[in-house]
XYZ file of C-alpha atoms in Angstrom:
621
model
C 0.000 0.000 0.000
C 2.942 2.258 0.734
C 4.428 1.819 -2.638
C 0.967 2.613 -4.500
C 0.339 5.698 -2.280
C 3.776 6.841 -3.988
C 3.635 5.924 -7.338
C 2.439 7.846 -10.086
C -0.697 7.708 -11.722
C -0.431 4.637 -14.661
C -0.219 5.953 -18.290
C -2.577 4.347 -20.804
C 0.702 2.853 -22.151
C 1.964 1.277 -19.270
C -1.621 0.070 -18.019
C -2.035 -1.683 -21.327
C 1.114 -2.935 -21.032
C 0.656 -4.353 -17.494
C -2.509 -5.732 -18.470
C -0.460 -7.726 -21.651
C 1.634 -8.598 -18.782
C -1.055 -10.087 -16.493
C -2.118 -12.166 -19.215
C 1.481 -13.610 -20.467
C 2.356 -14.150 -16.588
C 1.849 -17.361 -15.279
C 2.172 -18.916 -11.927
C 5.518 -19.906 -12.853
C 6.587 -15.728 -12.992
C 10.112 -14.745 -11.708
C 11.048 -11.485 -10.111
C 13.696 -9.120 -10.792
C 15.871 -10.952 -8.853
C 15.161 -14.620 -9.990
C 13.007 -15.623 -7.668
C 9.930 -16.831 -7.803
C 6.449 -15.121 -7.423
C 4.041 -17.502 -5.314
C 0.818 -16.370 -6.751
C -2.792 -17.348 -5.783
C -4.961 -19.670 -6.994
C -5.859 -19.628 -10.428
C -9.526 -18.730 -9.633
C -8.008 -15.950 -7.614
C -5.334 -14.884 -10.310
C -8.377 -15.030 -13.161
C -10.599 -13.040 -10.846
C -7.958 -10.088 -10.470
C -7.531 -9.911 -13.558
C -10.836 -9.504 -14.667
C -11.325 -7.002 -11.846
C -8.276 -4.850 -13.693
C -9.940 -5.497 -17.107
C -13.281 -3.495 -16.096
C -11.530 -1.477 -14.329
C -9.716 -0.172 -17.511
C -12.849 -0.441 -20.070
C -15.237 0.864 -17.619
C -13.091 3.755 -16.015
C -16.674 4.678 -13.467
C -16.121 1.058 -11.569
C -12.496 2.400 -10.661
C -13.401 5.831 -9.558
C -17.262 5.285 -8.062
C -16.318 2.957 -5.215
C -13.618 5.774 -3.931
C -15.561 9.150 -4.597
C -15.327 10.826 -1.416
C -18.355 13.113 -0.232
C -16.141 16.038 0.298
C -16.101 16.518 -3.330
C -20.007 16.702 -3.189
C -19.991 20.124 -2.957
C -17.769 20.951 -6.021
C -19.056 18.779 -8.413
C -22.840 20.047 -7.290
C -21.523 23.647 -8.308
C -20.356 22.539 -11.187
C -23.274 20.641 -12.474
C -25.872 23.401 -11.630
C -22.997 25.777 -13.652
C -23.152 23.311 -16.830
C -26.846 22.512 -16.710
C -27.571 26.226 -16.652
C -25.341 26.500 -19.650
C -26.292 22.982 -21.411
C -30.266 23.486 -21.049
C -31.063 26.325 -23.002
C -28.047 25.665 -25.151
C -29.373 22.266 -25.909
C -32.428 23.577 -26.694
C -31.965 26.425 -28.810
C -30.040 23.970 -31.028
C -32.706 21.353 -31.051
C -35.380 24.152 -31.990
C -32.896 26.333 -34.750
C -30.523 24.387 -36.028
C -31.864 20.702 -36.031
C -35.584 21.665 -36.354
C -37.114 19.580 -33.783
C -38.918 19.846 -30.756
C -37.047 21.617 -27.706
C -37.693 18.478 -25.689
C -35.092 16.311 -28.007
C -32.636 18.858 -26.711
C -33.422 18.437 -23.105
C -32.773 14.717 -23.612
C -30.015 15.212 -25.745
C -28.056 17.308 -23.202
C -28.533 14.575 -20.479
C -28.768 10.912 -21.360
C -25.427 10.819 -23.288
C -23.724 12.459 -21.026
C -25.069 9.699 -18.510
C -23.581 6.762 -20.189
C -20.333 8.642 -21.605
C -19.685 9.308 -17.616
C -19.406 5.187 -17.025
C -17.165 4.835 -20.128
C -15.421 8.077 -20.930
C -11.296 8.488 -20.025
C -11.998 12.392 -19.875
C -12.743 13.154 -16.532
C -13.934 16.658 -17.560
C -15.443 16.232 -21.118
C -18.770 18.031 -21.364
C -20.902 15.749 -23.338
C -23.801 16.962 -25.207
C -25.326 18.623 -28.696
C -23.024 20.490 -30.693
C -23.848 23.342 -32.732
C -21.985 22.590 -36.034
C -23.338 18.238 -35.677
C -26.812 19.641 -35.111
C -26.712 21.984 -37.925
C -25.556 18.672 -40.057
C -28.842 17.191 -38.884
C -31.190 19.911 -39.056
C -30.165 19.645 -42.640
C -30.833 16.177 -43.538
C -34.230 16.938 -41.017
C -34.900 19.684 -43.709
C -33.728 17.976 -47.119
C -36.128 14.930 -46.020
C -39.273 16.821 -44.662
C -39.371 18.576 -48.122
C -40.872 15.591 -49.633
C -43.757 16.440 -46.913
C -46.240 18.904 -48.239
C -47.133 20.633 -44.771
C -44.534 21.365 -42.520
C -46.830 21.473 -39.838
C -48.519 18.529 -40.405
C -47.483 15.662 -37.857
C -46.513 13.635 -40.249
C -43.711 15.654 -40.475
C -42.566 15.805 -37.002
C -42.733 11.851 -36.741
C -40.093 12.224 -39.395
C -38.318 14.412 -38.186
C -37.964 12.306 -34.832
C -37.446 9.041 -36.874
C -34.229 10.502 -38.833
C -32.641 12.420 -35.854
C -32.837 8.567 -34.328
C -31.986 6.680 -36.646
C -28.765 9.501 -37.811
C -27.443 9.259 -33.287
C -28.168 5.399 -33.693
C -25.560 5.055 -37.218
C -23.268 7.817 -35.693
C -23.030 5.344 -32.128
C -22.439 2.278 -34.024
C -19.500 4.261 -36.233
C -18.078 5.636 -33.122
C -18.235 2.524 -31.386
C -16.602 0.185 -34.353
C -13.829 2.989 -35.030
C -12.839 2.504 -30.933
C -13.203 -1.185 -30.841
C -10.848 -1.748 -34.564
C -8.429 0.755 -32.823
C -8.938 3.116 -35.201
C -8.558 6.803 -33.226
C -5.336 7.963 -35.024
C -7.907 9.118 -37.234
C -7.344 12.579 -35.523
C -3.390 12.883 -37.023
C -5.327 12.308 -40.295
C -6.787 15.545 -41.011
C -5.252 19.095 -41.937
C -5.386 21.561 -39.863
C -6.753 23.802 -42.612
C -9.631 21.586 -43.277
C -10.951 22.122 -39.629
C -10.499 25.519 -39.895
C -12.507 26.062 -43.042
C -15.384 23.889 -41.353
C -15.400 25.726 -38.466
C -15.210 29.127 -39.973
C -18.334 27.850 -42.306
C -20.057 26.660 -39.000
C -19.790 29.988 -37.539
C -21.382 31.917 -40.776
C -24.178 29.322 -41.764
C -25.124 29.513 -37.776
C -25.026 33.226 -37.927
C -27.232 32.952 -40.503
C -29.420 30.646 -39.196
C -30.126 32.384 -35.862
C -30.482 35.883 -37.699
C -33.192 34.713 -38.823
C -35.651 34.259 -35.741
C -33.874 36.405 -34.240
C -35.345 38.964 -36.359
C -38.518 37.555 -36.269
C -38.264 36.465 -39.863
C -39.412 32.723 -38.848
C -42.805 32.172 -40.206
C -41.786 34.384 -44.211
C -39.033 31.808 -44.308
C -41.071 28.824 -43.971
C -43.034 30.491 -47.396
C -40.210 31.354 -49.442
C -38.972 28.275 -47.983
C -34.105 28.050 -49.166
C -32.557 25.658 -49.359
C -28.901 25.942 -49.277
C -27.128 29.016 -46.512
C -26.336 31.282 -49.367
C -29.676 31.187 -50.405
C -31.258 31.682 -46.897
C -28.485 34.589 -46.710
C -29.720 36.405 -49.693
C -33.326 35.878 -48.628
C -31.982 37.879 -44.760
C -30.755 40.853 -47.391
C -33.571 41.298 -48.648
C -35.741 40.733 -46.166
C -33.802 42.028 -42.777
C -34.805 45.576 -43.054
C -38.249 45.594 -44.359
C -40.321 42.688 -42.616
C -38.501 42.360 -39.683
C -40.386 42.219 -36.048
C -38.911 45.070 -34.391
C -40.132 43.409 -30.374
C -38.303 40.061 -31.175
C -35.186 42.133 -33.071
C -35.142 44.128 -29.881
C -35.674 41.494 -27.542
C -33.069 39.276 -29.119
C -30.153 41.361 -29.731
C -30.437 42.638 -25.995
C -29.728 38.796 -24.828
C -26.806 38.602 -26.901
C -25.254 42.004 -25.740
C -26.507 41.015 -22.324
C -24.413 37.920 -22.765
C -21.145 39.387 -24.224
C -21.121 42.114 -21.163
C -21.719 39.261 -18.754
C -19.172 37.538 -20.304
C -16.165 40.442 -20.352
C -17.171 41.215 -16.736
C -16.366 37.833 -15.624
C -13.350 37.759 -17.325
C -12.206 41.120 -15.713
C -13.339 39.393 -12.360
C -11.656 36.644 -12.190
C -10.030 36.360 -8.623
C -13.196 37.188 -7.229
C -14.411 33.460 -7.269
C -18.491 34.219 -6.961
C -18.412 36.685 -9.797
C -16.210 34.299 -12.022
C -18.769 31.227 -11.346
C -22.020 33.104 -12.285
C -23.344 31.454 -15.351
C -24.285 34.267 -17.496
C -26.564 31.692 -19.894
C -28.856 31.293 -16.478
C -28.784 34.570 -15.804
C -29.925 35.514 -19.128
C -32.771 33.014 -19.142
C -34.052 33.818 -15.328
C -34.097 37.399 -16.760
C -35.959 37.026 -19.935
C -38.258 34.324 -18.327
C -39.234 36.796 -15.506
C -40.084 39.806 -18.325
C -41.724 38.070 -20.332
C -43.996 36.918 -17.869
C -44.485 40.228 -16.657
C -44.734 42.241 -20.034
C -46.576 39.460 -21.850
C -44.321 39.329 -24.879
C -46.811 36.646 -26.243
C -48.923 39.648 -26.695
C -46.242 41.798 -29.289
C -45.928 38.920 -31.292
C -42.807 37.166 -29.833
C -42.507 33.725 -30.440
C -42.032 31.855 -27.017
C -41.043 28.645 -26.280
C -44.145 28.220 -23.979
C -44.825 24.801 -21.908
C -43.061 22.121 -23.016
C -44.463 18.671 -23.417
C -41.990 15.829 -22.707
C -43.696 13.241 -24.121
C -41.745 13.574 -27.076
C -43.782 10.386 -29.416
C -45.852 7.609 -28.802
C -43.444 6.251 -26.004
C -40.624 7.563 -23.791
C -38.209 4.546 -24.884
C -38.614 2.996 -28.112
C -36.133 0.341 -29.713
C -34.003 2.016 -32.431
C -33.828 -0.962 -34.656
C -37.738 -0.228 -36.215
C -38.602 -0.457 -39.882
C -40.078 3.190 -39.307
C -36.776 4.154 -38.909
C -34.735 2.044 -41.325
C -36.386 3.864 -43.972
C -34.358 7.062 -44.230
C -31.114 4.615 -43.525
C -29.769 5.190 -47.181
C -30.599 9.190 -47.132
C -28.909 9.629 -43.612
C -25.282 7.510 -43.728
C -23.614 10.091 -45.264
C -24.525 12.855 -42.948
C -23.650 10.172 -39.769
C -20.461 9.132 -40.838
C -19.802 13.024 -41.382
C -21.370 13.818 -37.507
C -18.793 10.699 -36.453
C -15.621 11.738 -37.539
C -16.088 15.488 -36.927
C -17.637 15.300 -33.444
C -14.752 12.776 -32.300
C -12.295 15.505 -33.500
C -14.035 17.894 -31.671
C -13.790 15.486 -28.512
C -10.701 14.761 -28.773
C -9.395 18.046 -28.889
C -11.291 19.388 -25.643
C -10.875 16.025 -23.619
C -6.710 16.151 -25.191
C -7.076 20.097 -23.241
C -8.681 18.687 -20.231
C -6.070 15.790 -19.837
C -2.696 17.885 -20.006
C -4.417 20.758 -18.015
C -4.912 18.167 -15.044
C -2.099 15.748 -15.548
C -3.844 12.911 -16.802
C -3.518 10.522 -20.131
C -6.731 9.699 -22.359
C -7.286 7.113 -24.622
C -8.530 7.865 -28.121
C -9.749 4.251 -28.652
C -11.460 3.934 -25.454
C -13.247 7.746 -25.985
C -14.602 6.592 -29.435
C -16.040 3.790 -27.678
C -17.465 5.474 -24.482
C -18.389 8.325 -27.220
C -20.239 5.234 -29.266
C -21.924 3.601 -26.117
C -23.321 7.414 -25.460
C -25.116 8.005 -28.460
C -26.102 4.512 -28.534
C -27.776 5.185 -25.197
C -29.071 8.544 -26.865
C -30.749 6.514 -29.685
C -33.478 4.630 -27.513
C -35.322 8.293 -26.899
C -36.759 8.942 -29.901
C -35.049 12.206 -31.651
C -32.015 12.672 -29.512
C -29.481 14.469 -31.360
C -26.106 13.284 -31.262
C -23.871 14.241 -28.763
C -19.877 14.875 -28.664
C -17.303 16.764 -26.510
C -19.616 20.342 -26.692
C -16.766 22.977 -25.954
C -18.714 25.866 -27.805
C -22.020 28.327 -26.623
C -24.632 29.097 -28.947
C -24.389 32.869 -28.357
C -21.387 33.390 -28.690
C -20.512 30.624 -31.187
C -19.883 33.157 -33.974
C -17.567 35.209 -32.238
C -15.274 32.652 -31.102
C -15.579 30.236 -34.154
C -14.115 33.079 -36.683
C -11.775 34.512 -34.116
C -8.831 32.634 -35.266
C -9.616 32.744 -38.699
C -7.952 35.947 -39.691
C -4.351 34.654 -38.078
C -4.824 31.576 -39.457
C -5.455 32.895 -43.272
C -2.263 35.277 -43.160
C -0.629 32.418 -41.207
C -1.155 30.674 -44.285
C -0.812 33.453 -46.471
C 2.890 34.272 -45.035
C 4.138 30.966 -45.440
C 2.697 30.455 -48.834
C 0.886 27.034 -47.951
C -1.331 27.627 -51.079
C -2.887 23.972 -50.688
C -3.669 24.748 -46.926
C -5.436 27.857 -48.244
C -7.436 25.883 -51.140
C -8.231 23.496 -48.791
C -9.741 25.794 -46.073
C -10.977 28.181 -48.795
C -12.805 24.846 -50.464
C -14.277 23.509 -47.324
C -15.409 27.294 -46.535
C -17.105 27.962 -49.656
C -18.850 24.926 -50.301
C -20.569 24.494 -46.664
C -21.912 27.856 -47.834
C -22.738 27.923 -51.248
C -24.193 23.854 -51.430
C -24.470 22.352 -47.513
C -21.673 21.632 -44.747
C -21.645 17.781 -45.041
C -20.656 18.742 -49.122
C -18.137 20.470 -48.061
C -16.453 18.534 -45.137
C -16.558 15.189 -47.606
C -14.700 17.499 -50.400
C -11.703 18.650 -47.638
C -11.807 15.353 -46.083
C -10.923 13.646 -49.872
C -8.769 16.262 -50.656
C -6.665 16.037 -46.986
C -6.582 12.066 -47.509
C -5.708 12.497 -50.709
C -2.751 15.050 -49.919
C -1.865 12.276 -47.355
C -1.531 9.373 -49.570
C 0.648 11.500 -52.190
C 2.691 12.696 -49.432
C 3.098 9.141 -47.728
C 3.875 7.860 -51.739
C 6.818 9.354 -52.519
C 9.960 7.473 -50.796
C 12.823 9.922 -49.410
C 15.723 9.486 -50.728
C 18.891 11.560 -51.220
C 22.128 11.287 -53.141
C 25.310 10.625 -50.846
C 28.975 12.229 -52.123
C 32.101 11.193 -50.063
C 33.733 14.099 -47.874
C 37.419 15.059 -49.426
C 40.055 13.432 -47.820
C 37.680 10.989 -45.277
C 35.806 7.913 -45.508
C 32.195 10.076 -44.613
C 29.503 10.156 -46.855
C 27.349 12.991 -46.554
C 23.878 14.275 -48.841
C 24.886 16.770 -51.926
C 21.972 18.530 -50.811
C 23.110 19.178 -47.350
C 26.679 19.567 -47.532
C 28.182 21.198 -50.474
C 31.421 19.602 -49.970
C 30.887 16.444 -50.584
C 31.140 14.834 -54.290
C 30.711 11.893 -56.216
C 33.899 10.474 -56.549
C 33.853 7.148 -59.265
C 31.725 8.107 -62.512
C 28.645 6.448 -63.272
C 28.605 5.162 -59.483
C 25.295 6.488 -57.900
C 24.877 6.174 -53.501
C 21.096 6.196 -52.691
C 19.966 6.614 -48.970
C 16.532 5.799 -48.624
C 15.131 7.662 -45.642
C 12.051 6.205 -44.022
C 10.673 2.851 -43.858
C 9.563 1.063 -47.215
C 5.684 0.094 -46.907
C 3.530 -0.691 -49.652
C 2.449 2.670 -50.406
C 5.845 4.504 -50.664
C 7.358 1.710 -52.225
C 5.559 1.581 -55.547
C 6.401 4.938 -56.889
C 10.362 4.281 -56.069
C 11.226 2.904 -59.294
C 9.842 6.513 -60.450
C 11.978 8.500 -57.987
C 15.260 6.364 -58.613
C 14.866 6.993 -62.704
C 14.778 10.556 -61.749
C 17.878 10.642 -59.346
C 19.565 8.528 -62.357
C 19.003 11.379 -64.997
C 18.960 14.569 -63.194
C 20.364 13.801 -59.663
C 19.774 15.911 -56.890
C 18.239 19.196 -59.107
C 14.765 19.218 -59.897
C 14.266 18.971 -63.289
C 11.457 18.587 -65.706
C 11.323 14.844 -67.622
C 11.232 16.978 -70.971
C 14.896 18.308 -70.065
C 18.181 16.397 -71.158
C 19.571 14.167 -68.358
C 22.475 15.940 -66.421
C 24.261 12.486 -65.907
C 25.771 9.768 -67.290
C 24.684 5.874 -67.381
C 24.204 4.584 -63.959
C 26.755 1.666 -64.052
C 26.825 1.181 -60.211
C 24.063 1.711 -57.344
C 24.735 1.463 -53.865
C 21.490 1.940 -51.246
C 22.328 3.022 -48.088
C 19.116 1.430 -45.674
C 20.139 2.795 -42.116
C 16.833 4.632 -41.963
C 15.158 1.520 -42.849
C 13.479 -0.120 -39.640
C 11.163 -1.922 -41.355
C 9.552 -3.569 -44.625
C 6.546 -4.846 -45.524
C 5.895 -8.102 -47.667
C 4.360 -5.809 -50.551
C 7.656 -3.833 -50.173
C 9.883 -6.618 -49.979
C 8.389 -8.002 -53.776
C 8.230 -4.472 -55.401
C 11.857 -4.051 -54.236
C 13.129 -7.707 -55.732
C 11.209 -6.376 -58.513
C 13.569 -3.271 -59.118
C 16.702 -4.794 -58.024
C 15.909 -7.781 -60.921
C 15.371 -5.083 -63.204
C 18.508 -3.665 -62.143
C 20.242 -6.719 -62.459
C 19.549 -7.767 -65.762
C 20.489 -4.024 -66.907
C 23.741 -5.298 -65.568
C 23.825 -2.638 -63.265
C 26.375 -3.302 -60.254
C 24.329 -3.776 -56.685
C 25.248 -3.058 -53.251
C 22.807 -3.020 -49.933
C 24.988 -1.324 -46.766
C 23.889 -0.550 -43.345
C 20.831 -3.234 -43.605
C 19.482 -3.605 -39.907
C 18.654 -7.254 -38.201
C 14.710 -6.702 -39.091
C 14.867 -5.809 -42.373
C 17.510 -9.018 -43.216
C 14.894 -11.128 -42.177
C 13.050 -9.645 -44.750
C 15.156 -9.740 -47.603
C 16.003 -13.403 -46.986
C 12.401 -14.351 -46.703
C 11.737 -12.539 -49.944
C 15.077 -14.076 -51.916
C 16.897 -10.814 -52.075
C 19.947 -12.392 -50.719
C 19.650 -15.186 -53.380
C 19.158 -12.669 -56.145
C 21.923 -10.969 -55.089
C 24.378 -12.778 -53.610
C 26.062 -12.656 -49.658
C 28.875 -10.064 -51.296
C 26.465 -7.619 -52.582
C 25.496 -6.962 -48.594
C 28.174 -4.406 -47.243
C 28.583 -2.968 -43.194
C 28.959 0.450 -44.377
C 29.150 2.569 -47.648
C 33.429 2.515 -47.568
C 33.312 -1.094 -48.033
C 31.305 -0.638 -50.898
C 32.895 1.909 -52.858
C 36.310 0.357 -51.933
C 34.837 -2.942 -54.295
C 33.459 -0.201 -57.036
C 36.754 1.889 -56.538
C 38.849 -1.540 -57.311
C 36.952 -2.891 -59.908
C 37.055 0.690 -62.173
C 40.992 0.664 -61.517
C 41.088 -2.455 -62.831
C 38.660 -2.167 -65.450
C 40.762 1.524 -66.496
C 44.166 -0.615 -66.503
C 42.646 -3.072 -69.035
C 41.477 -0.549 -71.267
C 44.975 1.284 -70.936
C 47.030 -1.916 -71.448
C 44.868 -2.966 -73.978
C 45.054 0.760 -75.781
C 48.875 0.229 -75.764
C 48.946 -2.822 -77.558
């Protein structure tokens, strides 16, 4: 117990690596010093080890048993802070963005949340609707309710709960099956840009979309009835200074002002802790709810959100899986796997924040799951909108989405990333001009895309000996250095040789042949002579794959029969195994396998003094 109450708190590395260990270990385990462990009974030493398994998939049965009450108090604060925050947030997007009733986003912002706490590795995340994934749905909502003549009629609203569900049930099931196949690098995946054009178009489609009621334009857009944000921004033009309702424009703007003062006070405030923890969202909302009330907006013609009925549709719970459902299952997998991958970047960024903030690891595996299991959870309440790492406020979403927007364009714009700038400037203008999910799948191509031609191309560099020393250096790098035996060429391949970077290195090595180190176009005449000698240098090499392995035989073959002279230095212990399983060594032969790039050259440097003494002797006779 002493020794635990010292130690530090177990990465995700070394607690998957200790549970790898539990399983390997046997009763027959040594210590450190040789001597054996006597372990329990196998029922016992089966039982721990389960214990530690849930423990580590289901983080809550680790940290429920010790929660002390003294933290009671806290975490009450907290949650009335967040709920203040998460209830009208949740709300207002349920009502504007994903057009559905407000009570989807009262169980949106709770039962998620529920099951993500059991599962989650983020011991801060702040699970609920987000305003850019609600905005995707509100837009499939939309696209499908158009093929329903009366947008009041209930018809419509049974849709509207049936594709919400069945979009949180395919967006759990993603999440879930990207966590349990291990797949959350996903987040290295994407460019930066990308994620900045999305969010900037978030910001100005939800702008756009809460301009709208907030001018009281509601009921004229439902007859002209856009489609697309550009054309629901040209209909606000034209419409925002002549049929606007001045009580709701009024009424409106003075919340979000309200909001933005409340906001810059607290930050001025912030040593004096009761000022700091106000939530200015509840604030707002006691406010408004007490004057309108007592002035009877209802009476100027404000739309209020009235009494709201929480049976939501025929039944509290209903089981996802129903044919009612299944219908819209073709029309609404694009927009989940969409809601999927962006909402677990957006996670994984704010639970990433929350971890190295308080000293703790995460797991991106395990949050895709817990992530999954929540909107799973979500799915069996009929119109629950999926829910994801929320770290953004609805009224002051536009402000702080397209703050970093300007510094991130001359960023950009500085260092002359031109396909950053396409990128964001792609994803930007096609959320707007056609929908967001169009223009998300277009930067997410165009990113994987830019990854797999990146990850293509095999680095390689042309070595030249140092004067006077045994050193081989890059030409590139190190001006001195020079190629010292004509028609000899010294390749160093730079990264490991996988099937993808491996095809196109026939390519690159045809290129290095003709023009060397200079960048040339293939139209140009080659700048050197006939390659009668090619040495690769594989110290960066740690590892091949089988696909590798066979394209390389391929090329050296080639090579071979060209009667081009082959050497292979530096090879490391894992990549011989290779080459023998893959009858490199028998192509070649044990002497084409040098320590180092001297021993090589001192072969080539031999054989062309012997070859130029021939030709002299034989020029003599």
């Amino acid at each position: 117990m002493a020794i635990d109450s010292v130690s530090p708190e177990p990465t995700q590395e070394t607690e998957e690596r200790t549970a790898l260990l539990d399983v390997e270990r046997g009763p027959d385990s040594y210590g450190a010093a040789g001597t054996p462990h006597y372990l329990p009974s196998n029922s016992h030493q089966k039982r721990d080890i389960l214990l530690k398994r849930i423990k580590y998939y289901i983080p809550s049965t680790a940290w429920i048993p010790s929660y002390s009450p003294s933290l009671f108090g806290g975490d009450f604060l907290a949650g009335i802070t967040v709920a203040s925050m998460l209830i009208p947030q949740s709300v207002s997007y349920a009502t504007s963005l994903a057009k559905l009733s407000p009570v989807t986003g009262l169980f949106s912002a709770s039962i998620p949340g529920i099951a993500y706490a059991l599962l989650g590795t983020s011991k801060q995340l702040n699970v609920a609707p987000e305003a850019a994934l609600s905005l995707l749905l509100g837009q499939a909502v939309s696209e499908i309710r158009h093929d329903y003549p009366d947008p009041h009629d209930g018809q419509a609203d049974l849709v509207g709960l049936s594709v919400a569900t069945m979009i949180t049930l395919q967006v759990g099931l993603i999440s879930f099956l990207l966590g349990f196949f291990r797949l959350g690098f996903i987040d290295v995946v994407l460019s930066r840009a990308l994620l900045r054009g999305f969010i900037s178009a978030v910001a100005v489609v939800i702008m756009i979309e809460q301009f709208i009621p907030m001018l009281g334009l509601t009921a004229l857009l439902h007859s002209a009835d856009p489609e697309t944000t550009y054309d629901k921004a040209i209909f606000l033009i034209k419409n925002a200074f002549t049929h606007s309702h001045v009580p709701t424009t009024l009424i409106s703007f003075s919340a979000l002002f309200t909001l933005v003062a409340l906001r810059s006070i607290k930050n001025r405030f912030k040593n004096t802790w009761w000022i700091y923890r106000v939530p200015e969202v509840l604030v707002v909302v006691i406010v408004s709810t007490v004057l309108c009330e007592q002035l009877r907006w209802d009476k100027l013609g404000v739309n209020i959100l009235g009494a709201v009925d929480v049976q939501n549709s025929s039944s509290f719970i209903e089981f996802p899986f129903r044919r009612s459902n299944f219908r819209f299952l073709r029309r609404t997998t694009s927009t989940a796997v969409v809601i999927a991958v962006v909402g677990f970047l957006d996670s994984i960024v704010a639970a990433k924040q929350n971890a190295a903030r308080f000293g703790y690891s995460i797991s991106p595996n395990r949050e895709l799951v817990a992530l999954g299991a929540a909107n799973l959870a979500g799915s069996f309440i009929p119109g629950t909108l999926p829910a994801f790492g929320s770290i953004t406020s609805i009224g002051l979403v536009v402000y702080s989405l397209l703050a970093e927007a300007p510094h991130e364009i001359l960023y950009y714009w500085n260092m002359g990333a031109w396909v950053d700038l396409t990128i964001m400037g792609l994803t930007f203008f096609l959320s707007i001009i056609w929908n967001i999910e169009v223009g998300v799948v277009v930067g997410l191509v165009v990113s994987l895309l830019l990854v797999v031609h990146r990850s293509s191309k095999t680095r390689m560099t042309i070595l030249g000996r140092i004067p006077g020393t045994d050193r081989w250096k890059p030409l590139k790098e190190n001006p001195e250095a020079e190629e010292s035996v004509a028609g000899a060429l010294i390749v160093r391949i730079r990264e490991n040789l996988d099937f993808a970077n491996t095809a196109q290195i026939k390519e690159r090595l045809r290129r290095l042949e003709l023009y060397g180190i200079h960048k040339s176009h293939p139209s140009e005449e080659p700048r050197r002579g006939q390659t009668s000698v090619l040495v690769f240098h594989l110290a960066d090499v740690d590892s091949c794959d089988a696909s590798a392995a066979q394209i390389f035989y391929e090329l050296l073959e080639e090579y071979k029969n060209r009667g081009v002279g082959l050497f292979i230095t530096h090879l490391r212990p894992t990549v011989e195994k290779t080459f023998i399983k893959a009858h490199i060594f028998d192509l070649l032969g044990s002497g084409a396998f040098r320590d180092n790039v001297a021993d090589a050259m001192a072969i080539v440097e031999g054989s062309a003094y012997a070859r130029m003494r021939e030709s002299n002797y034989l020029g003599s006779r």
